[in-house]
Amino acid sequence: MAQWTSAVGAAQLARQLQAQQQRPAGPGSRRPPAYRALADGIRLLVLEGRVAVAARLPAERELALALAVSRTTVATAYEALRAEGFLESRRGAGSWTAVPAGSPLPSRGLEPLPPEALGSMIDLGCASLPAPEPWLTRAVQGALEELPPYAHTHGDYPAGLPALRQMIADRYTADGIPTMPEQIMVTTGAMGAIDAICHLFAGRGERIAVEAPSYANILQLMREAGARLVPVPMEEGLAGWDLNRWRQVLRDAAPRLGYVVADFHNPTGALADEERRRALVDAARSAGTVLVVDETMRELHLDEDMTMPRPVCAFDPAGSTVLTVGSASKAFWAGMRIGWVRAAPDVIRSLVAARAYADMGTPVLEQLAVNWLMRTGGWQEAVRLRREQARENRDALVTAVRRELPEWEFSVPDGGLTLWVRTGGLSGSRLAVAGEGVGVRVPSGPRFGVGGAFEGYVRLPFTVGGPVADEAAQRLAQAARLVGAGGGAGVEAPRTFVA
């Protein structure tokens, strides 16, 4: 019986491998034999989770044709991978990816490191900060005081607690966008909101237009839902959306959904201006595409006296074209798994009805805690603390990276939690693997793209500051030297990292 559970096609694997070679490995690097480069490339894809473990690889002849190399090169690469424990084969069943015995399984997303690994590893993979105390403790205490009446009910509120729905609706109304509680559904985080939207609007095989780059975990969620992702390139730096590209994709591909981050885009940090917001909504409406707007970073404007553009839903207040997703995870704390959707009432009713087959609702205690924060002014105070911490971390990280890695290029965003960095010709995938070997975890650019794009980038979050930011930059510089010298592909991931 075959041991593989999925398959990767020759053309798909060739695109991913060729993307790794689009940028030079760095000055003075050694060029390995063709079979070794191929074996290293496949190993990198497995270590990063971009080719799943137990995925059947193409036959030697098929991959050789797709890569325009000899069959001997592919056969020798496969044999090297088998010897190293990254490939298993059986006559008649083919060859499938594996990891060596005792090695950690690779992660397909950006999961945070377990607490026991934090002493030896600096985690730049997860763009989340610790809770802004004392507001978490106060919110939970306030929620416990308000819990007794709810404890006498069934506890299932598929659309969310009425009080929290009203509170979120009032916040939009205060922002100049009249909103009824019937336009709000509370979810288990933003991921829960987008998962529900994808299942309702975009069945298996449907097209979803996404920014390129975009948020890695959402891209993975959409892939696993069976969506066909259509990437739309962003403009360089912090300019944001390329509207001509968006109009072309909406016209030619007719995607059912479009997913965008207008406010401090993850990973680039771009902030879309009002003109772009209006124009994109108009283009989506004309194409019949539903626009999913992720606002999880909206409140994290870090520079003083900054005037934010109006939310995207201001240009579609009824919520028929724009579905807005918000969350407490970035602005407050990732452990507070409360998100929400703002949309037209009939869309909310459909989402609530469909939700019953996935989960019955969001935990009551956490909803009460968020409601307490928003009602008492604690939310504003907690977000103010979050901005101060993120701003200090951003400035420390920028200073450290510019000092240790002056050849790396980036634009400093005015908000959000991420820095999108061009790595001076080095492979982001190799940097990620080498980084884990020297004690710093960093996600490579291809995690944020489609089909192996952005090999020459990494994402750095504003989650560390002070001496830790200095040490992180020093470890990244060490990883860069390893990759520049021709290493990195074979660096073993530390045993402390688990998926």
Short mmCIF file of C-alpha atoms in Angstrom, two decimals:
data_model
loop_
_atom_site.label_atom_id
_atom_site.label_comp_id
_atom_site.label_asym_id
_atom_site.label_seq_id
_atom_site.Cartn_x
_atom_site.Cartn_y
_atom_site.Cartn_z
CA MET A 1 0.00 0.00 0.00
CA ALA A 2 1.32 3.46 -0.94
CA GLN A 3 2.39 5.69 1.94
CA TRP A 4 1.70 9.00 0.23
CA THR A 5 -1.39 11.05 1.06
CA SER A 6 -1.20 13.79 -1.58
CA ALA A 7 0.65 14.50 -4.80
CA VAL A 8 2.56 17.39 -6.34
CA GLY A 9 2.64 17.75 -10.11
CA ALA A 10 5.79 18.14 -12.17
CA ALA A 11 4.86 21.62 -13.43
CA GLN A 12 3.97 22.85 -9.94
CA LEU A 13 7.17 21.48 -8.40
CA ALA A 14 9.25 22.93 -11.24
CA ARG A 15 7.76 26.41 -10.66
CA GLN A 16 8.56 26.25 -6.96
CA LEU A 17 12.11 25.05 -7.58
CA GLN A 18 12.81 27.57 -10.32
CA ALA A 19 11.60 30.41 -8.08
CA GLN A 20 14.37 29.49 -5.63
CA GLN A 21 16.93 30.05 -8.38
CA GLN A 22 15.59 33.38 -9.69
CA ARG A 23 17.85 35.33 -7.35
CA PRO A 24 21.57 34.63 -6.95
CA ALA A 25 22.69 32.89 -3.77
CA GLY A 26 25.05 35.75 -2.96
CA PRO A 27 28.58 36.91 -3.73
CA GLY A 28 31.29 34.30 -3.43
CA SER A 29 28.85 31.39 -3.12
CA ARG A 30 29.76 27.97 -4.44
CA ARG A 31 27.65 26.49 -7.24
CA PRO A 32 26.79 22.89 -6.29
CA PRO A 33 26.34 20.08 -8.81
CA ALA A 34 22.94 20.08 -10.54
CA TYR A 35 21.66 17.03 -8.65
CA ARG A 36 22.74 18.55 -5.32
CA ALA A 37 20.98 21.84 -6.08
CA LEU A 38 17.83 19.91 -6.98
CA ALA A 39 17.96 17.79 -3.84
CA ASP A 40 18.57 20.88 -1.69
CA GLY A 41 15.66 22.67 -3.33
CA ILE A 42 13.21 19.85 -2.66
CA ARG A 43 14.48 19.55 0.92
CA LEU A 44 13.88 23.28 1.45
CA LEU A 45 10.32 22.98 0.18
CA VAL A 46 9.67 20.12 2.60
CA LEU A 47 11.35 21.84 5.56
CA GLU A 48 9.25 24.96 4.99
CA GLY A 49 6.03 22.98 4.60
CA ARG A 50 5.45 24.22 1.04
CA VAL A 51 5.57 20.63 -0.16
CA ALA A 52 3.74 18.48 2.35
CA VAL A 53 5.26 15.48 4.08
CA ALA A 54 3.97 12.26 2.47
CA ALA A 55 3.37 14.02 -0.86
CA ARG A 56 4.02 11.89 -3.93
CA LEU A 57 6.69 13.46 -6.16
CA PRO A 58 6.59 13.32 -9.96
CA ALA A 59 8.24 10.45 -11.75
CA GLU A 60 11.88 11.05 -12.65
CA ARG A 61 11.18 11.44 -16.37
CA GLU A 62 8.28 13.89 -15.79
CA LEU A 63 10.30 16.14 -13.50
CA ALA A 64 13.31 16.04 -15.80
CA LEU A 65 11.17 17.26 -18.70
CA ALA A 66 9.58 20.01 -16.57
CA LEU A 67 13.00 21.23 -15.37
CA ALA A 68 14.81 20.69 -18.70
CA VAL A 69 17.51 18.58 -17.03
CA SER A 70 18.64 15.02 -17.59
CA ARG A 71 16.78 12.12 -16.03
CA THR A 72 20.09 11.12 -14.41
CA THR A 73 20.15 14.45 -12.54
CA VAL A 74 16.68 13.82 -11.10
CA ALA A 75 17.44 10.18 -10.29
CA THR A 76 20.63 11.14 -8.45
CA ALA A 77 18.82 13.90 -6.54
CA TYR A 78 16.08 11.47 -5.49
CA GLU A 79 18.70 8.98 -4.35
CA ALA A 80 20.44 11.67 -2.26
CA LEU A 81 17.13 12.58 -0.64
CA ARG A 82 16.43 8.94 0.15
CA ALA A 83 19.85 8.58 1.77
CA GLU A 84 19.17 11.69 3.91
CA GLY A 85 15.71 10.55 5.00
CA PHE A 86 13.70 13.12 3.03
CA LEU A 87 12.31 10.65 0.47
CA GLU A 88 10.86 7.16 0.57
CA SER A 89 10.10 4.97 -2.40
CA ARG A 90 8.40 1.71 -3.20
CA ARG A 91 8.33 -0.11 -6.54
CA GLY A 92 4.98 0.47 -8.18
CA ALA A 93 3.97 3.19 -5.70
CA GLY A 94 6.46 5.90 -6.61
CA SER A 95 8.39 8.22 -4.28
CA TRP A 96 7.02 10.47 -1.56
CA THR A 97 8.45 13.09 0.76
CA ALA A 98 9.41 12.32 4.36
CA VAL A 99 11.38 13.74 7.26
CA PRO A 100 14.28 11.90 8.92
CA ALA A 101 13.47 9.88 12.03
CA GLY A 102 13.45 12.08 15.14
CA SER A 103 13.12 15.33 13.18
CA PRO A 104 10.25 17.78 13.85
CA LEU A 105 7.47 17.93 11.32
CA PRO A 106 7.55 21.18 9.32
CA SER A 107 4.89 23.81 9.85
CA ARG A 108 2.62 24.84 6.98
CA GLY A 109 1.68 28.12 8.64
CA LEU A 110 3.17 30.63 11.02
CA GLU A 111 2.38 28.97 14.33
CA PRO A 112 4.14 30.42 17.36
CA LEU A 113 6.90 28.46 19.02
CA PRO A 114 5.95 26.48 22.12
CA PRO A 115 6.94 28.24 25.38
CA GLU A 116 9.67 25.71 26.16
CA ALA A 117 11.53 26.67 22.96
CA LEU A 118 11.62 30.40 23.61
CA GLY A 119 14.74 30.26 25.77
CA SER A 120 16.97 29.14 22.90
CA MET A 121 15.14 30.52 19.86
CA ILE A 122 14.17 34.09 18.95
CA ASP A 123 10.77 33.78 17.30
CA LEU A 124 10.22 36.19 14.41
CA GLY A 125 7.62 33.94 12.86
CA CYS A 126 4.55 35.07 14.78
CA ALA A 127 3.44 38.71 14.49
CA SER A 128 1.81 38.93 17.91
CA LEU A 129 2.70 40.70 21.14
CA PRO A 130 2.13 39.77 24.80
CA ALA A 131 -1.11 40.91 26.43
CA PRO A 132 -1.30 44.61 27.39
CA GLU A 133 -1.67 44.26 31.13
CA PRO A 134 -3.38 45.15 33.39
CA TRP A 135 -6.18 45.33 30.85
CA LEU A 136 -6.41 41.61 30.13
CA THR A 137 -6.80 40.79 33.81
CA ARG A 138 -9.31 43.60 34.34
CA ALA A 139 -11.34 42.50 31.32
CA VAL A 140 -11.53 38.91 32.50
CA GLN A 141 -12.52 40.02 36.00
CA GLY A 142 -15.20 42.27 34.53
CA ALA A 143 -16.45 39.42 32.35
CA LEU A 144 -16.71 37.08 35.34
CA GLU A 145 -18.85 39.62 37.18
CA GLU A 146 -21.21 39.79 34.20
CA LEU A 147 -21.29 36.04 33.55
CA PRO A 148 -24.01 34.80 35.99
CA PRO A 149 -27.06 35.79 33.90
CA TYR A 150 -25.59 34.04 30.86
CA ALA A 151 -24.76 30.93 32.88
CA HIS A 152 -28.52 30.36 33.29
CA THR A 153 -28.93 30.11 29.49
CA HIS A 154 -27.90 27.46 26.97
CA GLY A 155 -24.76 29.52 26.19
CA ASP A 156 -25.00 29.12 22.41
CA TYR A 157 -25.09 32.42 20.51
CA PRO A 158 -24.30 31.58 16.86
CA ALA A 159 -24.34 35.25 15.82
CA GLY A 160 -22.59 36.42 18.98
CA LEU A 161 -23.74 37.98 22.23
CA PRO A 162 -26.34 40.69 21.48
CA ALA A 163 -24.49 43.17 23.71
CA LEU A 164 -21.20 42.70 21.83
CA ARG A 165 -22.89 42.83 18.41
CA GLN A 166 -24.45 46.13 19.43
CA MET A 167 -21.13 47.43 20.76
CA ILE A 168 -19.27 46.60 17.53
CA ALA A 169 -22.08 48.09 15.43
CA ASP A 170 -21.94 51.28 17.50
CA ARG A 171 -18.19 51.56 16.88
CA TYR A 172 -18.76 51.49 13.10
CA THR A 173 -21.56 54.04 13.46
CA ALA A 174 -19.27 56.32 15.47
CA ASP A 175 -16.74 55.96 12.60
CA GLY A 176 -19.32 57.44 10.22
CA ILE A 177 -20.68 54.14 8.87
CA PRO A 178 -24.23 53.55 10.16
CA THR A 179 -24.43 49.93 11.26
CA MET A 180 -27.09 47.77 12.90
CA PRO A 181 -26.29 44.80 15.16
CA GLU A 182 -27.98 42.64 12.51
CA GLN A 183 -24.99 43.45 10.31
CA ILE A 184 -22.52 41.89 12.77
CA MET A 185 -21.57 38.28 13.43
CA VAL A 186 -19.03 37.53 16.18
CA THR A 187 -16.56 34.78 15.27
CA THR A 188 -13.70 32.84 16.78
CA GLY A 189 -10.95 35.16 15.59
CA ALA A 190 -10.49 36.65 12.13
CA MET A 191 -9.48 33.24 10.79
CA GLY A 192 -12.86 31.89 11.84
CA ALA A 193 -14.57 34.78 10.08
CA ILE A 194 -12.70 34.29 6.80
CA ASP A 195 -13.13 30.52 6.95
CA ALA A 196 -16.91 30.99 7.25
CA ILE A 197 -16.93 33.49 4.37
CA CYS A 198 -14.90 31.19 2.10
CA HIS A 199 -17.17 28.22 2.76
CA LEU A 200 -20.29 30.28 2.03
CA PHE A 201 -19.10 32.18 -1.04
CA ALA A 202 -16.27 30.19 -2.60
CA GLY A 203 -16.74 26.46 -2.94
CA ARG A 204 -14.01 24.09 -4.05
CA GLY A 205 -12.51 25.23 -7.33
CA GLU A 206 -13.76 28.83 -7.09
CA ARG A 207 -11.32 31.66 -7.82
CA ILE A 208 -10.24 34.04 -5.05
CA ALA A 209 -8.16 37.09 -5.96
CA VAL A 210 -5.47 37.81 -3.38
CA GLU A 211 -2.78 40.43 -2.98
CA ALA A 212 0.73 39.29 -3.85
CA PRO A 213 2.21 39.07 -1.28
CA SER A 214 -0.54 38.37 1.25
CA TYR A 215 -1.02 36.94 4.75
CA ALA A 216 0.41 33.42 4.77
CA ASN A 217 -2.11 31.76 7.10
CA ILE A 218 -5.08 33.06 5.12
CA LEU A 219 -3.53 31.83 1.87
CA GLN A 220 -3.10 28.39 3.42
CA LEU A 221 -6.67 28.40 4.73
CA MET A 222 -7.96 29.18 1.23
CA ARG A 223 -5.79 26.50 -0.38
CA GLU A 224 -7.05 23.88 2.02
CA ALA A 225 -10.62 24.96 1.28
CA GLY A 226 -9.93 24.09 -2.36
CA ALA A 227 -9.88 27.66 -3.72
CA ARG A 228 -7.96 28.64 -6.85
CA LEU A 229 -5.85 31.62 -5.81
CA VAL A 230 -5.34 34.41 -8.35
CA PRO A 231 -2.44 36.65 -7.24
CA VAL A 232 -2.60 40.39 -7.91
CA PRO A 233 0.82 42.07 -7.52
CA MET A 234 1.21 44.94 -5.07
CA GLU A 235 3.08 48.06 -6.05
CA GLU A 236 6.62 48.48 -4.74
CA GLY A 237 7.30 49.71 -1.22
CA LEU A 238 4.33 51.08 0.68
CA ALA A 239 2.34 52.28 -2.34
CA GLY A 240 -0.24 49.50 -1.93
CA TRP A 241 -2.65 48.17 -4.52
CA ASP A 242 -1.96 48.30 -8.24
CA LEU A 243 -5.47 49.21 -9.39
CA ASN A 244 -4.80 48.52 -13.07
CA ARG A 245 -3.81 44.95 -12.17
CA TRP A 246 -6.87 44.58 -9.95
CA ARG A 247 -9.22 45.78 -12.70
CA GLN A 248 -7.62 43.36 -15.15
CA VAL A 249 -7.90 40.37 -12.80
CA LEU A 250 -11.47 41.21 -11.80
CA ARG A 251 -12.42 41.52 -15.46
CA ASP A 252 -10.55 38.53 -16.88
CA ALA A 253 -10.62 35.98 -14.03
CA ALA A 254 -14.04 36.93 -12.57
CA PRO A 255 -13.10 35.75 -9.06
CA ARG A 256 -15.94 35.01 -6.65
CA LEU A 257 -14.04 36.66 -3.78
CA GLY A 258 -11.22 39.14 -3.38
CA TYR A 259 -9.21 39.23 -0.15
CA VAL A 260 -7.34 42.43 0.78
CA VAL A 261 -5.69 44.08 3.79
CA ALA A 262 -6.17 47.83 3.35
CA ASP A 263 -4.77 48.98 6.69
CA PHE A 264 -1.07 48.27 7.32
CA HIS A 265 -0.99 45.33 4.99
CA ASN A 266 0.48 42.05 6.19
CA PRO A 267 3.32 41.59 5.27
CA THR A 268 4.31 44.84 3.50
CA GLY A 269 2.83 47.41 5.92
CA ALA A 270 1.21 49.38 3.07
CA LEU A 271 -1.74 51.66 3.83
CA ALA A 272 -4.25 52.15 1.00
CA ASP A 273 -5.45 55.71 0.51
CA GLU A 274 -9.11 56.64 0.12
CA GLU A 275 -8.91 57.00 -3.64
CA ARG A 276 -7.68 53.42 -4.00
CA ARG A 277 -10.32 52.15 -1.56
CA ARG A 278 -13.16 53.75 -3.48
CA ALA A 279 -11.81 52.61 -6.82
CA LEU A 280 -11.34 48.99 -5.73
CA VAL A 281 -14.87 48.81 -4.31
CA ASP A 282 -16.27 50.20 -7.57
CA ALA A 283 -14.28 47.70 -9.62
CA ALA A 284 -15.36 44.76 -7.43
CA ARG A 285 -19.01 45.82 -7.61
CA SER A 286 -18.83 46.07 -11.40
CA ALA A 287 -17.25 42.62 -11.67
CA GLY A 288 -19.68 40.96 -9.24
CA THR A 289 -16.82 40.08 -6.90
CA VAL A 290 -17.36 40.11 -3.13
CA LEU A 291 -14.51 41.97 -1.44
CA VAL A 292 -13.30 40.59 1.91
CA VAL A 293 -11.47 43.36 3.75
CA ASP A 294 -9.25 42.36 6.67
CA GLU A 295 -9.14 45.20 9.22
CA THR A 296 -7.23 43.38 11.97
CA MET A 297 -4.33 45.87 11.82
CA ARG A 298 -6.43 49.02 11.44
CA GLU A 299 -5.98 50.36 14.99
CA LEU A 300 -2.21 49.86 14.97
CA HIS A 301 -1.19 53.24 13.50
CA LEU A 302 2.12 53.85 15.23
CA ASP A 303 3.14 57.37 14.31
CA GLU A 304 1.77 60.37 16.23
CA ASP A 305 -0.95 62.63 14.80
CA MET A 306 -1.69 60.25 11.95
CA THR A 307 -5.01 60.66 10.11
CA MET A 308 -6.39 57.32 9.00
CA PRO A 309 -8.38 56.95 5.77
CA ARG A 310 -12.00 55.88 6.11
CA PRO A 311 -12.62 52.13 6.31
CA VAL A 312 -13.24 50.40 3.00
CA CYS A 313 -16.82 49.64 4.01
CA ALA A 314 -17.49 53.41 4.03
CA PHE A 315 -17.71 53.08 0.23
CA ASP A 316 -20.25 50.23 0.51
CA PRO A 317 -22.14 50.97 3.75
CA ALA A 318 -24.91 48.44 3.03
CA GLY A 319 -22.33 45.64 3.06
CA SER A 320 -23.41 43.93 -0.16
CA THR A 321 -20.02 44.14 -1.89
CA VAL A 322 -17.66 44.62 1.07
CA LEU A 323 -17.48 42.08 3.89
CA THR A 324 -15.36 43.57 6.69
CA VAL A 325 -13.43 41.34 9.09
CA GLY A 326 -12.14 42.65 12.41
CA SER A 327 -10.44 41.06 15.39
CA ALA A 328 -9.11 41.59 18.89
CA SER A 329 -6.05 39.44 18.16
CA LYS A 330 -3.66 42.06 16.79
CA ALA A 331 -4.94 45.22 18.46
CA PHE A 332 -5.32 43.57 21.87
CA TRP A 333 -3.99 40.02 22.29
CA ALA A 334 -3.80 36.91 20.09
CA GLY A 335 -5.05 34.80 22.99
CA MET A 336 -8.35 36.71 22.90
CA ARG A 337 -9.92 34.75 20.06
CA ILE A 338 -12.68 37.20 19.19
CA GLY A 339 -13.31 38.33 15.64
CA TRP A 340 -16.29 39.67 13.72
CA VAL A 341 -17.79 40.18 10.29
CA ARG A 342 -19.68 43.27 9.16
CA ALA A 343 -21.91 42.69 6.14
CA ALA A 344 -25.47 43.08 4.88
CA PRO A 345 -28.07 41.50 7.21
CA ASP A 346 -28.97 38.77 4.71
CA VAL A 347 -25.29 37.82 4.37
CA ILE A 348 -24.96 37.67 8.16
CA ARG A 349 -28.02 35.41 8.37
CA SER A 350 -26.51 33.07 5.78
CA LEU A 351 -23.17 32.99 7.58
CA VAL A 352 -24.88 32.24 10.89
CA ALA A 353 -26.94 29.42 9.34
CA ALA A 354 -23.88 27.88 7.68
CA ARG A 355 -21.83 28.20 10.86
CA ALA A 356 -23.94 25.64 12.70
CA TYR A 357 -22.19 22.89 10.74
CA ALA A 358 -18.72 24.05 11.83
CA ASP A 359 -19.05 25.50 15.35
CA MET A 360 -22.00 26.59 17.45
CA GLY A 361 -20.56 29.94 18.44
CA THR A 362 -17.77 31.85 20.13
CA PRO A 363 -16.96 31.43 23.85
CA VAL A 364 -19.21 33.62 26.00
CA LEU A 365 -16.58 34.63 28.56
CA GLU A 366 -14.23 36.04 25.94
CA GLN A 367 -17.06 37.96 24.29
CA LEU A 368 -17.97 39.47 27.65
CA ALA A 369 -14.33 40.46 28.19
CA VAL A 370 -14.11 42.29 24.85
CA ASN A 371 -17.48 43.92 25.46
CA TRP A 372 -16.27 45.11 28.87
CA LEU A 373 -13.13 46.60 27.33
CA MET A 374 -15.05 48.47 24.65
CA ARG A 375 -17.74 49.71 27.03
CA THR A 376 -15.42 50.98 29.77
CA GLY A 377 -12.70 52.61 27.67
CA GLY A 378 -10.24 49.86 28.52
CA TRP A 379 -9.97 48.97 24.83
CA GLN A 380 -8.63 52.41 23.93
CA GLU A 381 -6.11 52.31 26.78
CA ALA A 382 -4.96 48.80 25.87
CA VAL A 383 -4.56 49.74 22.19
CA ARG A 384 -2.56 52.82 23.21
CA LEU A 385 -0.14 50.56 25.13
CA ARG A 386 0.02 48.19 22.17
CA ARG A 387 0.93 51.05 19.82
CA GLU A 388 3.69 52.28 22.12
CA GLN A 389 5.22 48.81 22.40
CA ALA A 390 4.99 48.13 18.67
CA ARG A 391 6.50 51.53 17.85
CA GLU A 392 9.46 50.98 20.18
CA ASN A 393 10.01 47.48 18.79
CA ARG A 394 9.77 48.71 15.19
CA ASP A 395 12.35 51.41 15.74
CA ALA A 396 14.73 49.03 17.56
CA LEU A 397 14.41 46.34 14.89
CA VAL A 398 14.89 48.79 12.01
CA THR A 399 18.03 50.20 13.64
CA ALA A 400 19.47 46.74 14.34
CA VAL A 401 18.79 45.34 10.85
CA ARG A 402 20.22 48.42 9.13
CA ARG A 403 23.37 48.10 11.24
CA GLU A 404 23.90 44.35 10.85
CA LEU A 405 22.54 43.85 7.34
CA PRO A 406 22.99 47.13 5.44
CA GLU A 407 22.44 45.45 2.08
CA TRP A 408 18.88 44.42 3.00
CA GLU A 409 16.18 46.77 1.67
CA PHE A 410 12.82 47.74 3.16
CA SER A 411 10.39 50.61 3.64
CA VAL A 412 9.41 51.48 7.22
CA PRO A 413 5.60 51.42 7.58
CA ASP A 414 3.59 53.88 9.67
CA GLY A 415 1.72 51.09 11.41
CA GLY A 416 0.98 47.40 11.69
CA LEU A 417 3.33 44.76 13.00
CA THR A 418 5.48 43.69 10.05
CA LEU A 419 8.50 44.68 7.96
CA TRP A 420 8.80 43.24 4.43
CA VAL A 421 12.50 42.89 3.62
CA ARG A 422 14.35 42.25 0.35
CA THR A 423 17.36 40.15 1.34
CA GLY A 424 20.07 41.45 -0.96
CA GLY A 425 20.01 38.54 -3.40
CA LEU A 426 19.84 35.75 -0.82
CA SER A 427 17.24 32.99 -0.86
CA GLY A 428 14.59 33.62 1.79
CA SER A 429 13.96 29.88 2.06
CA ARG A 430 17.62 29.18 2.75
CA LEU A 431 17.75 32.03 5.26
CA ALA A 432 14.77 30.55 7.10
CA VAL A 433 16.41 27.15 7.39
CA ALA A 434 19.84 28.57 8.28
CA GLY A 435 18.20 30.92 10.79
CA GLU A 436 16.68 28.06 12.76
CA GLY A 437 20.13 26.53 12.93
CA VAL A 438 21.57 29.65 14.59
CA GLY A 439 18.62 30.38 16.86
CA VAL A 440 16.30 32.76 15.03
CA ARG A 441 13.05 31.76 13.37
CA VAL A 442 11.98 33.88 10.42
CA PRO A 443 9.38 33.14 7.71
CA SER A 444 10.57 33.27 4.12
CA GLY A 445 8.90 35.28 1.38
CA PRO A 446 7.36 32.36 -0.55
CA ARG A 447 5.04 31.65 2.38
CA PHE A 448 3.31 34.93 1.52
CA GLY A 449 3.03 34.29 -2.20
CA VAL A 450 1.49 31.91 -4.71
CA GLY A 451 3.55 29.39 -6.67
CA GLY A 452 6.95 30.10 -5.13
CA ALA A 453 6.99 33.89 -5.56
CA PHE A 454 9.03 36.23 -3.31
CA GLU A 455 12.02 33.95 -2.81
CA GLY A 456 14.20 37.01 -2.22
CA TYR A 457 12.23 38.26 0.81
CA VAL A 458 11.62 37.58 4.50
CA ARG A 459 9.06 39.06 6.90
CA LEU A 460 10.22 40.53 10.21
CA PRO A 461 7.58 41.36 12.85
CA PHE A 462 7.74 44.06 15.54
CA THR A 463 7.60 41.53 18.35
CA VAL A 464 11.05 42.02 19.89
CA GLY A 465 12.87 45.14 20.99
CA GLY A 466 15.93 46.37 22.86
CA PRO A 467 18.77 43.85 23.28
CA VAL A 468 16.63 41.05 21.83
CA ALA A 469 16.20 42.97 18.58
CA ASP A 470 19.98 43.45 18.45
CA GLU A 471 20.57 39.75 19.03
CA ALA A 472 17.95 38.79 16.44
CA ALA A 473 19.65 40.96 13.81
CA GLN A 474 23.04 39.48 14.67
CA ARG A 475 21.69 35.95 14.27
CA LEU A 476 20.08 36.89 10.97
CA ALA A 477 23.42 38.27 9.82
CA GLN A 478 25.05 34.98 10.81
CA ALA A 479 22.43 33.06 8.83
CA ALA A 480 23.00 35.37 5.86
CA ARG A 481 26.74 34.66 5.95
CA LEU A 482 26.05 30.92 5.94
CA VAL A 483 23.73 31.21 2.97
CA GLY A 484 26.07 33.57 1.14
CA ALA A 485 28.89 31.03 1.58
CA GLY A 486 26.76 28.32 -0.01
CA GLY A 487 25.32 26.83 3.19
CA GLY A 488 21.87 26.91 4.66
CA ALA A 489 20.12 24.23 2.64
CA GLY A 490 21.43 21.44 4.76
CA VAL A 491 21.21 23.17 8.14
CA GLU A 492 19.16 21.01 10.43
CA ALA A 493 16.15 22.62 12.12
CA PRO A 494 16.48 22.61 15.91
CA ARG A 495 14.64 19.91 17.79
CA THR A 496 12.75 22.56 19.80
CA PHE A 497 10.53 23.54 16.85
CA VAL A 498 7.33 21.57 16.42
CA ALA A 499 4.42 22.27 14.09
#
